[in-house]
Amino acid sequence: MSLTSMLESAAHGGTVEVEEGWTQGRAIYGGLTGALMLSAMKGKLRDLAGSTGSPVVVPPLRSLTVSFVGPAATGPVDVEAEVLRVGSNVIQCQATVRQSDAIVATALAAFGRHRESSISVPPAHPMLDLGDPAAVEPFPYIKGLTPEFYRFVELRQVGGQMPFSGAEAADLSGWTALREAPERFEEEHLVLLTDAWPPAPIQMLDGFAPGSSLTWTIELIAEVGPDVVPADANLAYAATTDAARGGYAHTHAMVWRPDGELLAISRQTITIFG
């Protein structure tokens, strides 16, 4: 099942067959898990609009919060979504992913229509000068050494050090894209790519130790769609580690379009076993 097929299947709800290779360690890659739940919620909203005779227009995604409850293996997973409330401007939804009758991930999403407002504050974080992505060699996919999902996602690191290299700093930056461009770039693709980078603080470890996302929130600053983001776009990414202690780290990251427009802010709580 291709990425497009998995997202389309999730939009209908029910069982989705996750293709081999979409893993990170022993679990399905978290960015894909988030994208599947988002697709399920948008599918539920389209169904709701269709049942009431309303125009099938899903408002722009404003935020998505994912809690990774447990690991899920590739193969069949059950993805279900529910509309919690439809307001005059904002719609709230939730989704779950289950495998073998156990919840492995949950998500809450807020979709919001445009409002008239007198407040306008430009983004405080301009895009870093990361140079030309074509001048940076992407991470290779090496079976048994790199995450399996690197077969589908391309990362070009510019700032920071390699994971488990004993670095003194804990920030990270670079370019990311899908190796095979989709027909149309949608919010689901942004969600998938934003989680592709390794947790920024694990570069400080001087040897391998497990680490994984516990919770993850992505806040969309600008609208995302095929009319504003090219399907083959390299997105700029820069992560900052805000704090780390007691086996937990807290990071925030910015994601920009190639033209410098801020698309999203990503925030993570990360568990580190080392």
PDB file of C-alpha atoms in Angstrom:
ATOM      1  CA  MET A   1       0.000   0.000   0.000  1.00  0.00           C
ATOM      2  CA  SER A   2       1.473   3.366  -1.035  1.00  0.00           C
ATOM      3  CA  LEU A   3       1.462   6.430   1.212  1.00  0.00           C
ATOM      4  CA  THR A   4      -1.395   7.903  -0.819  1.00  0.00           C
ATOM      5  CA  SER A   5      -3.378   4.662  -0.504  1.00  0.00           C
ATOM      6  CA  MET A   6      -2.804   4.498   3.268  1.00  0.00           C
ATOM      7  CA  LEU A   7      -3.998   8.087   3.721  1.00  0.00           C
ATOM      8  CA  GLU A   8      -7.037   7.489   1.516  1.00  0.00           C
ATOM      9  CA  SER A   9      -7.867   4.320   3.444  1.00  0.00           C
ATOM     10  CA  ALA A  10      -7.595   6.166   6.776  1.00  0.00           C
ATOM     11  CA  ALA A  11      -9.966   8.845   5.489  1.00  0.00           C
ATOM     12  CA  HIS A  12     -12.678   6.169   5.235  1.00  0.00           C
ATOM     13  CA  GLY A  13     -12.015   4.914   8.774  1.00  0.00           C
ATOM     14  CA  GLY A  14     -11.524   1.317   9.850  1.00  0.00           C
ATOM     15  CA  THR A  15      -8.578  -0.931   9.059  1.00  0.00           C
ATOM     16  CA  VAL A  16      -5.502   0.450   7.324  1.00  0.00           C
ATOM     17  CA  GLU A  17      -2.728  -1.843   6.130  1.00  0.00           C
ATOM     18  CA  VAL A  18       0.555  -0.093   7.020  1.00  0.00           C
ATOM     19  CA  GLU A  19       3.180  -0.996   4.460  1.00  0.00           C
ATOM     20  CA  GLU A  20       6.460  -2.627   5.429  1.00  0.00           C
ATOM     21  CA  GLY A  21       9.278  -0.122   5.781  1.00  0.00           C
ATOM     22  CA  TRP A  22       7.318   2.640   7.507  1.00  0.00           C
ATOM     23  CA  THR A  23       9.008   1.937  10.841  1.00  0.00           C
ATOM     24  CA  GLN A  24      11.266   3.731  13.284  1.00  0.00           C
ATOM     25  CA  GLY A  25      12.880   1.167  15.535  1.00  0.00           C
ATOM     26  CA  ARG A  26      10.246  -1.372  16.515  1.00  0.00           C
ATOM     27  CA  ALA A  27       7.249   0.885  15.926  1.00  0.00           C
ATOM     28  CA  ILE A  28       5.429   2.508  13.041  1.00  0.00           C
ATOM     29  CA  TYR A  29       6.981   5.892  12.282  1.00  0.00           C
ATOM     30  CA  GLY A  30       5.231   8.538  14.401  1.00  0.00           C
ATOM     31  CA  GLY A  31       4.826  11.026  11.567  1.00  0.00           C
ATOM     32  CA  LEU A  32       2.846   8.460   9.607  1.00  0.00           C
ATOM     33  CA  THR A  33       0.703   7.671  12.661  1.00  0.00           C
ATOM     34  CA  GLY A  34      -0.134  11.373  13.027  1.00  0.00           C
ATOM     35  CA  ALA A  35      -0.877  11.733   9.306  1.00  0.00           C
ATOM     36  CA  LEU A  36      -3.233   8.725   9.358  1.00  0.00           C
ATOM     37  CA  MET A  37      -5.203  10.149  12.293  1.00  0.00           C
ATOM     38  CA  LEU A  38      -5.410  13.567  10.632  1.00  0.00           C
ATOM     39  CA  SER A  39      -6.662  11.961   7.418  1.00  0.00           C
ATOM     40  CA  ALA A  40      -9.305  10.031   9.401  1.00  0.00           C
ATOM     41  CA  MET A  41     -10.535  13.226  11.079  1.00  0.00           C
ATOM     42  CA  LYS A  42     -10.746  15.102   7.777  1.00  0.00           C
ATOM     43  CA  GLY A  43     -12.607  12.171   6.250  1.00  0.00           C
ATOM     44  CA  LYS A  44     -15.115  12.256   9.125  1.00  0.00           C
ATOM     45  CA  LEU A  45     -15.639  15.993   8.570  1.00  0.00           C
ATOM     46  CA  ARG A  46     -16.267  15.450   4.859  1.00  0.00           C
ATOM     47  CA  ASP A  47     -18.775  12.696   5.685  1.00  0.00           C
ATOM     48  CA  LEU A  48     -20.537  14.980   8.173  1.00  0.00           C
ATOM     49  CA  ALA A  49     -20.796  17.787   5.635  1.00  0.00           C
ATOM     50  CA  GLY A  50     -22.107  15.398   2.996  1.00  0.00           C
ATOM     51  CA  SER A  51     -24.782  14.003   5.327  1.00  0.00           C
ATOM     52  CA  THR A  52     -26.154  17.490   6.039  1.00  0.00           C
ATOM     53  CA  GLY A  53     -25.998  18.684   2.464  1.00  0.00           C
ATOM     54  CA  SER A  54     -23.388  21.312   3.343  1.00  0.00           C
ATOM     55  CA  PRO A  55     -20.479  22.133   1.031  1.00  0.00           C
ATOM     56  CA  VAL A  56     -17.654  19.679   1.643  1.00  0.00           C
ATOM     57  CA  VAL A  57     -14.971  22.136   2.721  1.00  0.00           C
ATOM     58  CA  VAL A  58     -12.745  21.168   5.659  1.00  0.00           C
ATOM     59  CA  PRO A  59     -11.445  24.303   7.435  1.00  0.00           C
ATOM     60  CA  PRO A  60      -7.661  24.708   7.688  1.00  0.00           C
ATOM     61  CA  LEU A  61      -5.938  22.670  10.377  1.00  0.00           C
ATOM     62  CA  ARG A  62      -4.785  24.900  13.243  1.00  0.00           C
ATOM     63  CA  SER A  63      -3.267  22.369  15.653  1.00  0.00           C
ATOM     64  CA  LEU A  64      -2.761  18.630  16.040  1.00  0.00           C
ATOM     65  CA  THR A  65      -1.705  17.025  19.328  1.00  0.00           C
ATOM     66  CA  VAL A  66      -0.604  13.391  19.305  1.00  0.00           C
ATOM     67  CA  SER A  67       0.021  11.125  22.290  1.00  0.00           C
ATOM     68  CA  PHE A  68       2.040   8.015  21.495  1.00  0.00           C
ATOM     69  CA  VAL A  69       0.562   5.455  23.888  1.00  0.00           C
ATOM     70  CA  GLY A  70       2.438   2.355  22.740  1.00  0.00           C
ATOM     71  CA  PRO A  71       4.346   0.896  19.788  1.00  0.00           C
ATOM     72  CA  ALA A  72       2.478  -0.511  16.789  1.00  0.00           C
ATOM     73  CA  ALA A  73       3.959  -2.890  14.225  1.00  0.00           C
ATOM     74  CA  THR A  74       3.443  -2.672  10.477  1.00  0.00           C
ATOM     75  CA  GLY A  75       0.402  -4.492   9.166  1.00  0.00           C
ATOM     76  CA  PRO A  76      -3.254  -3.800   9.968  1.00  0.00           C
ATOM     77  CA  VAL A  77      -4.182  -0.984  12.350  1.00  0.00           C
ATOM     78  CA  ASP A  78      -7.638   0.386  13.086  1.00  0.00           C
ATOM     79  CA  VAL A  79      -8.021   4.147  12.691  1.00  0.00           C
ATOM     80  CA  GLU A  80     -11.183   5.833  13.919  1.00  0.00           C
ATOM     81  CA  ALA A  81     -12.147   9.492  14.247  1.00  0.00           C
ATOM     82  CA  GLU A  82     -14.905  11.414  16.014  1.00  0.00           C
ATOM     83  CA  VAL A  83     -16.148  14.971  15.677  1.00  0.00           C
ATOM     84  CA  LEU A  84     -16.346  16.436  19.190  1.00  0.00           C
ATOM     85  CA  ARG A  85     -17.867  19.818  18.431  1.00  0.00           C
ATOM     86  CA  VAL A  86     -18.760  21.940  15.439  1.00  0.00           C
ATOM     87  CA  GLY A  87     -18.706  25.627  16.320  1.00  0.00           C
ATOM     88  CA  SER A  88     -19.354  28.656  14.155  1.00  0.00           C
ATOM     89  CA  ASN A  89     -15.648  28.915  13.307  1.00  0.00           C
ATOM     90  CA  VAL A  90     -13.769  26.077  15.021  1.00  0.00           C
ATOM     91  CA  ILE A  91     -14.254  22.315  14.758  1.00  0.00           C
ATOM     92  CA  GLN A  92     -12.702  19.954  17.328  1.00  0.00           C
ATOM     93  CA  CYS A  93     -12.010  16.285  16.522  1.00  0.00           C
ATOM     94  CA  GLN A  94     -10.262  13.312  18.033  1.00  0.00           C
ATOM     95  CA  ALA A  95      -8.853  10.093  16.585  1.00  0.00           C
ATOM     96  CA  THR A  96      -7.369   6.840  17.829  1.00  0.00           C
ATOM     97  CA  VAL A  97      -5.186   4.134  16.371  1.00  0.00           C
ATOM     98  CA  ARG A  98      -5.634   0.624  17.739  1.00  0.00           C
ATOM     99  CA  GLN A  99      -3.796  -2.604  17.089  1.00  0.00           C
ATOM    100  CA  SER A 100      -4.765  -5.975  18.614  1.00  0.00           C
ATOM    101  CA  ASP A 101      -7.543  -4.199  20.550  1.00  0.00           C
ATOM    102  CA  ALA A 102      -5.042  -1.909  22.309  1.00  0.00           C
ATOM    103  CA  ILE A 103      -4.826   1.868  21.813  1.00  0.00           C
ATOM    104  CA  VAL A 104      -1.399   2.773  20.425  1.00  0.00           C
ATOM    105  CA  ALA A 105      -1.971   6.484  19.669  1.00  0.00           C
ATOM    106  CA  THR A 106      -4.530   9.222  20.183  1.00  0.00           C
ATOM    107  CA  ALA A 107      -4.871  12.690  18.692  1.00  0.00           C
ATOM    108  CA  LEU A 108      -6.849  15.891  19.128  1.00  0.00           C
ATOM    109  CA  ALA A 109      -7.164  18.376  16.287  1.00  0.00           C
ATOM    110  CA  ALA A 110      -8.601  21.844  15.902  1.00  0.00           C
ATOM    111  CA  PHE A 111      -9.725  23.139  12.511  1.00  0.00           C
ATOM    112  CA  GLY A 112     -10.576  26.809  12.190  1.00  0.00           C
ATOM    113  CA  ARG A 113     -12.044  29.111   9.583  1.00  0.00           C
ATOM    114  CA  HIS A 114     -10.573  32.558   9.004  1.00  0.00           C
ATOM    115  CA  ARG A 115     -11.745  35.299  11.380  1.00  0.00           C
ATOM    116  CA  GLU A 116     -11.517  39.050  11.037  1.00  0.00           C
ATOM    117  CA  SER A 117      -8.999  40.384  13.565  1.00  0.00           C
ATOM    118  CA  SER A 118      -7.142  43.629  14.217  1.00  0.00           C
ATOM    119  CA  ILE A 119      -4.133  41.692  15.555  1.00  0.00           C
ATOM    120  CA  SER A 120      -1.352  40.737  13.157  1.00  0.00           C
ATOM    121  CA  VAL A 121       2.093  39.759  14.457  1.00  0.00           C
ATOM    122  CA  PRO A 122       4.711  38.540  11.986  1.00  0.00           C
ATOM    123  CA  PRO A 123       6.557  35.325  12.910  1.00  0.00           C
ATOM    124  CA  ALA A 124       9.373  35.961  15.390  1.00  0.00           C
ATOM    125  CA  HIS A 125      11.614  33.295  13.845  1.00  0.00           C
ATOM    126  CA  PRO A 126      12.816  34.009  10.298  1.00  0.00           C
ATOM    127  CA  MET A 127      14.020  31.053   8.278  1.00  0.00           C
ATOM    128  CA  LEU A 128      17.661  30.166   8.855  1.00  0.00           C
ATOM    129  CA  ASP A 129      20.098  30.454   5.971  1.00  0.00           C
ATOM    130  CA  LEU A 130      20.409  26.756   5.166  1.00  0.00           C
ATOM    131  CA  GLY A 131      21.834  27.190   1.681  1.00  0.00           C
ATOM    132  CA  ASP A 132      20.738  25.236  -1.360  1.00  0.00           C
ATOM    133  CA  PRO A 133      19.237  21.841  -0.433  1.00  0.00           C
ATOM    134  CA  ALA A 134      20.641  20.373  -3.646  1.00  0.00           C
ATOM    135  CA  ALA A 135      24.146  21.115  -2.324  1.00  0.00           C
ATOM    136  CA  VAL A 136      23.594  18.881   0.732  1.00  0.00           C
ATOM    137  CA  GLU A 137      23.859  15.116   0.402  1.00  0.00           C
ATOM    138  CA  PRO A 138      20.747  13.440   1.885  1.00  0.00           C
ATOM    139  CA  PHE A 139      21.012  10.799   4.584  1.00  0.00           C
ATOM    140  CA  PRO A 140      21.178   7.423   2.856  1.00  0.00           C
ATOM    141  CA  TYR A 141      18.877   4.579   3.689  1.00  0.00           C
ATOM    142  CA  ILE A 142      21.078   1.788   5.072  1.00  0.00           C
ATOM    143  CA  LYS A 143      19.190  -1.339   6.039  1.00  0.00           C
ATOM    144  CA  GLY A 144      19.711  -2.198   9.697  1.00  0.00           C
ATOM    145  CA  LEU A 145      21.440   1.115  10.476  1.00  0.00           C
ATOM    146  CA  THR A 146      19.021   3.929   9.617  1.00  0.00           C
ATOM    147  CA  PRO A 147      15.284   4.047  10.342  1.00  0.00           C
ATOM    148  CA  GLU A 148      13.324   2.070   7.770  1.00  0.00           C
ATOM    149  CA  PHE A 149      11.149   5.060   6.844  1.00  0.00           C
ATOM    150  CA  TYR A 150      14.250   6.756   5.363  1.00  0.00           C
ATOM    151  CA  ARG A 151      13.306   4.742   2.273  1.00  0.00           C
ATOM    152  CA  PHE A 152      10.471   7.232   1.773  1.00  0.00           C
ATOM    153  CA  VAL A 153      11.686  10.465   3.427  1.00  0.00           C
ATOM    154  CA  GLU A 154      14.758  12.470   2.474  1.00  0.00           C
ATOM    155  CA  LEU A 155      16.682  14.424   5.142  1.00  0.00           C
ATOM    156  CA  ARG A 156      19.499  16.849   4.362  1.00  0.00           C
ATOM    157  CA  GLN A 157      21.174  17.949   7.603  1.00  0.00           C
ATOM    158  CA  VAL A 158      22.845  21.363   7.757  1.00  0.00           C
ATOM    159  CA  GLY A 159      23.202  22.199  11.469  1.00  0.00           C
ATOM    160  CA  GLY A 160      23.875  20.001  14.481  1.00  0.00           C
ATOM    161  CA  GLN A 161      25.672  16.686  14.783  1.00  0.00           C
ATOM    162  CA  MET A 162      24.823  13.070  14.070  1.00  0.00           C
ATOM    163  CA  PRO A 163      22.766  11.128  16.645  1.00  0.00           C
ATOM    164  CA  PHE A 164      24.762   9.525  19.486  1.00  0.00           C
ATOM    165  CA  SER A 165      27.919  11.474  18.577  1.00  0.00           C
ATOM    166  CA  GLY A 166      28.558  13.029  22.013  1.00  0.00           C
ATOM    167  CA  ALA A 167      27.859  16.556  20.782  1.00  0.00           C
ATOM    168  CA  GLU A 168      27.973  19.472  23.233  1.00  0.00           C
ATOM    169  CA  ALA A 169      24.953  21.259  21.717  1.00  0.00           C
ATOM    170  CA  ALA A 170      21.438  19.966  21.112  1.00  0.00           C
ATOM    171  CA  ASP A 171      20.003  21.955  18.190  1.00  0.00           C
ATOM    172  CA  LEU A 172      19.360  20.659  14.682  1.00  0.00           C
ATOM    173  CA  SER A 173      18.512  22.039  11.240  1.00  0.00           C
ATOM    174  CA  GLY A 174      18.187  20.978   7.629  1.00  0.00           C
ATOM    175  CA  TRP A 175      15.881  20.237   4.716  1.00  0.00           C
ATOM    176  CA  THR A 176      13.277  17.490   4.395  1.00  0.00           C
ATOM    177  CA  ALA A 177      11.144  16.146   1.544  1.00  0.00           C
ATOM    178  CA  LEU A 178       9.383  13.026   0.347  1.00  0.00           C
ATOM    179  CA  ARG A 179      11.561  10.893  -1.922  1.00  0.00           C
ATOM    180  CA  GLU A 180       8.540  10.360  -4.176  1.00  0.00           C
ATOM    181  CA  ALA A 181       6.517  13.542  -4.537  1.00  0.00           C
ATOM    182  CA  PRO A 182       2.757  13.141  -3.997  1.00  0.00           C
ATOM    183  CA  GLU A 183       0.299  14.290  -6.610  1.00  0.00           C
ATOM    184  CA  ARG A 184      -0.777  17.100  -4.263  1.00  0.00           C
ATOM    185  CA  PHE A 185       0.926  18.385  -1.100  1.00  0.00           C
ATOM    186  CA  GLU A 186      -1.595  18.399   1.751  1.00  0.00           C
ATOM    187  CA  GLU A 187      -1.575  18.992   5.517  1.00  0.00           C
ATOM    188  CA  GLU A 188      -1.029  15.252   6.055  1.00  0.00           C
ATOM    189  CA  HIS A 189       2.298  15.458   4.213  1.00  0.00           C
ATOM    190  CA  LEU A 190       3.430  18.381   6.374  1.00  0.00           C
ATOM    191  CA  VAL A 191       2.584  16.379   9.513  1.00  0.00           C
ATOM    192  CA  LEU A 192       4.472  13.364   8.202  1.00  0.00           C
ATOM    193  CA  LEU A 193       7.618  15.350   7.280  1.00  0.00           C
ATOM    194  CA  THR A 194       7.731  17.448  10.453  1.00  0.00           C
ATOM    195  CA  ASP A 195       8.331  14.364  12.615  1.00  0.00           C
ATOM    196  CA  ALA A 196      10.996  12.900  10.317  1.00  0.00           C
ATOM    197  CA  TRP A 197      14.036  14.318  12.117  1.00  0.00           C
ATOM    198  CA  PRO A 198      15.646  12.436  15.007  1.00  0.00           C
ATOM    199  CA  PRO A 199      15.058  14.021  18.434  1.00  0.00           C
ATOM    200  CA  ALA A 200      17.515  16.921  18.576  1.00  0.00           C
ATOM    201  CA  PRO A 201      19.018  16.133  22.033  1.00  0.00           C
ATOM    202  CA  ILE A 202      20.048  12.540  21.243  1.00  0.00           C
ATOM    203  CA  GLN A 203      23.098  13.907  19.422  1.00  0.00           C
ATOM    204  CA  MET A 204      24.513  14.621  22.901  1.00  0.00           C
ATOM    205  CA  LEU A 205      24.608  10.919  23.790  1.00  0.00           C
ATOM    206  CA  ASP A 206      28.013   9.320  23.275  1.00  0.00           C
ATOM    207  CA  GLY A 207      26.522   5.920  22.471  1.00  0.00           C
ATOM    208  CA  PHE A 208      23.265   4.410  21.351  1.00  0.00           C
ATOM    209  CA  ALA A 209      20.300   4.632  23.722  1.00  0.00           C
ATOM    210  CA  PRO A 210      16.600   4.437  22.921  1.00  0.00           C
ATOM    211  CA  GLY A 211      14.589   7.622  22.650  1.00  0.00           C
ATOM    212  CA  SER A 212      11.088   8.336  21.411  1.00  0.00           C
ATOM    213  CA  SER A 213       8.369  10.972  21.298  1.00  0.00           C
ATOM    214  CA  LEU A 214       5.894  10.870  24.165  1.00  0.00           C
ATOM    215  CA  THR A 215       3.679  13.755  23.051  1.00  0.00           C
ATOM    216  CA  TRP A 216       3.802  15.936  19.972  1.00  0.00           C
ATOM    217  CA  THR A 217       1.917  19.076  18.985  1.00  0.00           C
ATOM    218  CA  ILE A 218       2.139  20.740  15.609  1.00  0.00           C
ATOM    219  CA  GLU A 219       0.624  24.218  15.220  1.00  0.00           C
ATOM    220  CA  LEU A 220       0.011  25.444  11.688  1.00  0.00           C
ATOM    221  CA  ILE A 221       0.846  29.109  11.147  1.00  0.00           C
ATOM    222  CA  ALA A 222       0.051  29.267   7.431  1.00  0.00           C
ATOM    223  CA  GLU A 223      -2.362  27.312   5.316  1.00  0.00           C
ATOM    224  CA  VAL A 224      -1.002  24.253   3.557  1.00  0.00           C
ATOM    225  CA  GLY A 225      -2.178  22.896   0.237  1.00  0.00           C
ATOM    226  CA  PRO A 226      -1.173  22.235  -3.356  1.00  0.00           C
ATOM    227  CA  ASP A 227      -1.717  25.874  -4.324  1.00  0.00           C
ATOM    228  CA  VAL A 228       0.951  27.125  -1.878  1.00  0.00           C
ATOM    229  CA  VAL A 229       3.379  24.207  -1.363  1.00  0.00           C
ATOM    230  CA  PRO A 230       4.870  22.424  -4.383  1.00  0.00           C
ATOM    231  CA  ALA A 231       4.542  18.636  -4.240  1.00  0.00           C
ATOM    232  CA  ASP A 232       8.329  18.203  -4.472  1.00  0.00           C
ATOM    233  CA  ALA A 233       9.161  20.974  -1.993  1.00  0.00           C
ATOM    234  CA  ASN A 234      12.093  20.738   0.394  1.00  0.00           C
ATOM    235  CA  LEU A 235      10.889  22.148   3.725  1.00  0.00           C
ATOM    236  CA  ALA A 236      13.349  23.947   5.995  1.00  0.00           C
ATOM    237  CA  TYR A 237      13.497  22.710   9.597  1.00  0.00           C
ATOM    238  CA  ALA A 238      15.220  23.980  12.741  1.00  0.00           C
ATOM    239  CA  ALA A 239      14.826  22.403  16.203  1.00  0.00           C
ATOM    240  CA  THR A 240      15.858  23.844  19.574  1.00  0.00           C
ATOM    241  CA  THR A 241      16.155  21.848  22.787  1.00  0.00           C
ATOM    242  CA  ASP A 242      14.538  23.929  25.519  1.00  0.00           C
ATOM    243  CA  ALA A 243      15.386  21.672  28.471  1.00  0.00           C
ATOM    244  CA  ALA A 244      16.321  18.083  29.320  1.00  0.00           C
ATOM    245  CA  ARG A 245      16.445  16.347  32.696  1.00  0.00           C
ATOM    246  CA  GLY A 246      15.322  13.166  34.388  1.00  0.00           C
ATOM    247  CA  GLY A 247      15.101  11.181  31.146  1.00  0.00           C
ATOM    248  CA  TYR A 248      12.774  13.650  29.404  1.00  0.00           C
ATOM    249  CA  ALA A 249      13.622  16.370  26.891  1.00  0.00           C
ATOM    250  CA  HIS A 250      11.509  19.232  25.564  1.00  0.00           C
ATOM    251  CA  THR A 251      12.018  20.723  22.118  1.00  0.00           C
ATOM    252  CA  HIS A 252      10.403  23.123  19.714  1.00  0.00           C
ATOM    253  CA  ALA A 253      10.986  23.333  15.977  1.00  0.00           C
ATOM    254  CA  MET A 254      10.088  25.638  13.094  1.00  0.00           C
ATOM    255  CA  VAL A 255       9.135  24.475   9.610  1.00  0.00           C
ATOM    256  CA  TRP A 256       9.296  26.849   6.641  1.00  0.00           C
ATOM    257  CA  ARG A 257       8.362  26.738   2.983  1.00  0.00           C
ATOM    258  CA  PRO A 258      11.331  27.074   0.593  1.00  0.00           C
ATOM    259  CA  ASP A 259      10.419  30.758   0.099  1.00  0.00           C
ATOM    260  CA  GLY A 260      10.815  31.459   3.839  1.00  0.00           C
ATOM    261  CA  GLU A 261       7.131  31.451   4.850  1.00  0.00           C
ATOM    262  CA  LEU A 262       6.718  29.901   8.317  1.00  0.00           C
ATOM    263  CA  LEU A 263       4.377  26.929   8.002  1.00  0.00           C
ATOM    264  CA  ALA A 264       4.343  25.338  11.444  1.00  0.00           C
ATOM    265  CA  ILE A 265       5.715  25.160  14.964  1.00  0.00           C
ATOM    266  CA  SER A 266       6.339  21.675  16.349  1.00  0.00           C
ATOM    267  CA  ARG A 267       6.663  20.925  20.080  1.00  0.00           C
ATOM    268  CA  GLN A 268       7.694  17.573  21.551  1.00  0.00           C
ATOM    269  CA  THR A 269       8.168  15.843  24.866  1.00  0.00           C
ATOM    270  CA  ILE A 270      10.773  13.120  24.326  1.00  0.00           C
ATOM    271  CA  THR A 271      11.712  10.164  26.489  1.00  0.00           C
ATOM    272  CA  ILE A 272      15.448   9.372  26.537  1.00  0.00           C
ATOM    273  CA  PHE A 273      16.861   6.215  28.082  1.00  0.00           C
ATOM    274  CA  GLY A 274      20.459   7.256  28.381  1.00  0.00           C
TER     275      GLY A 274
END
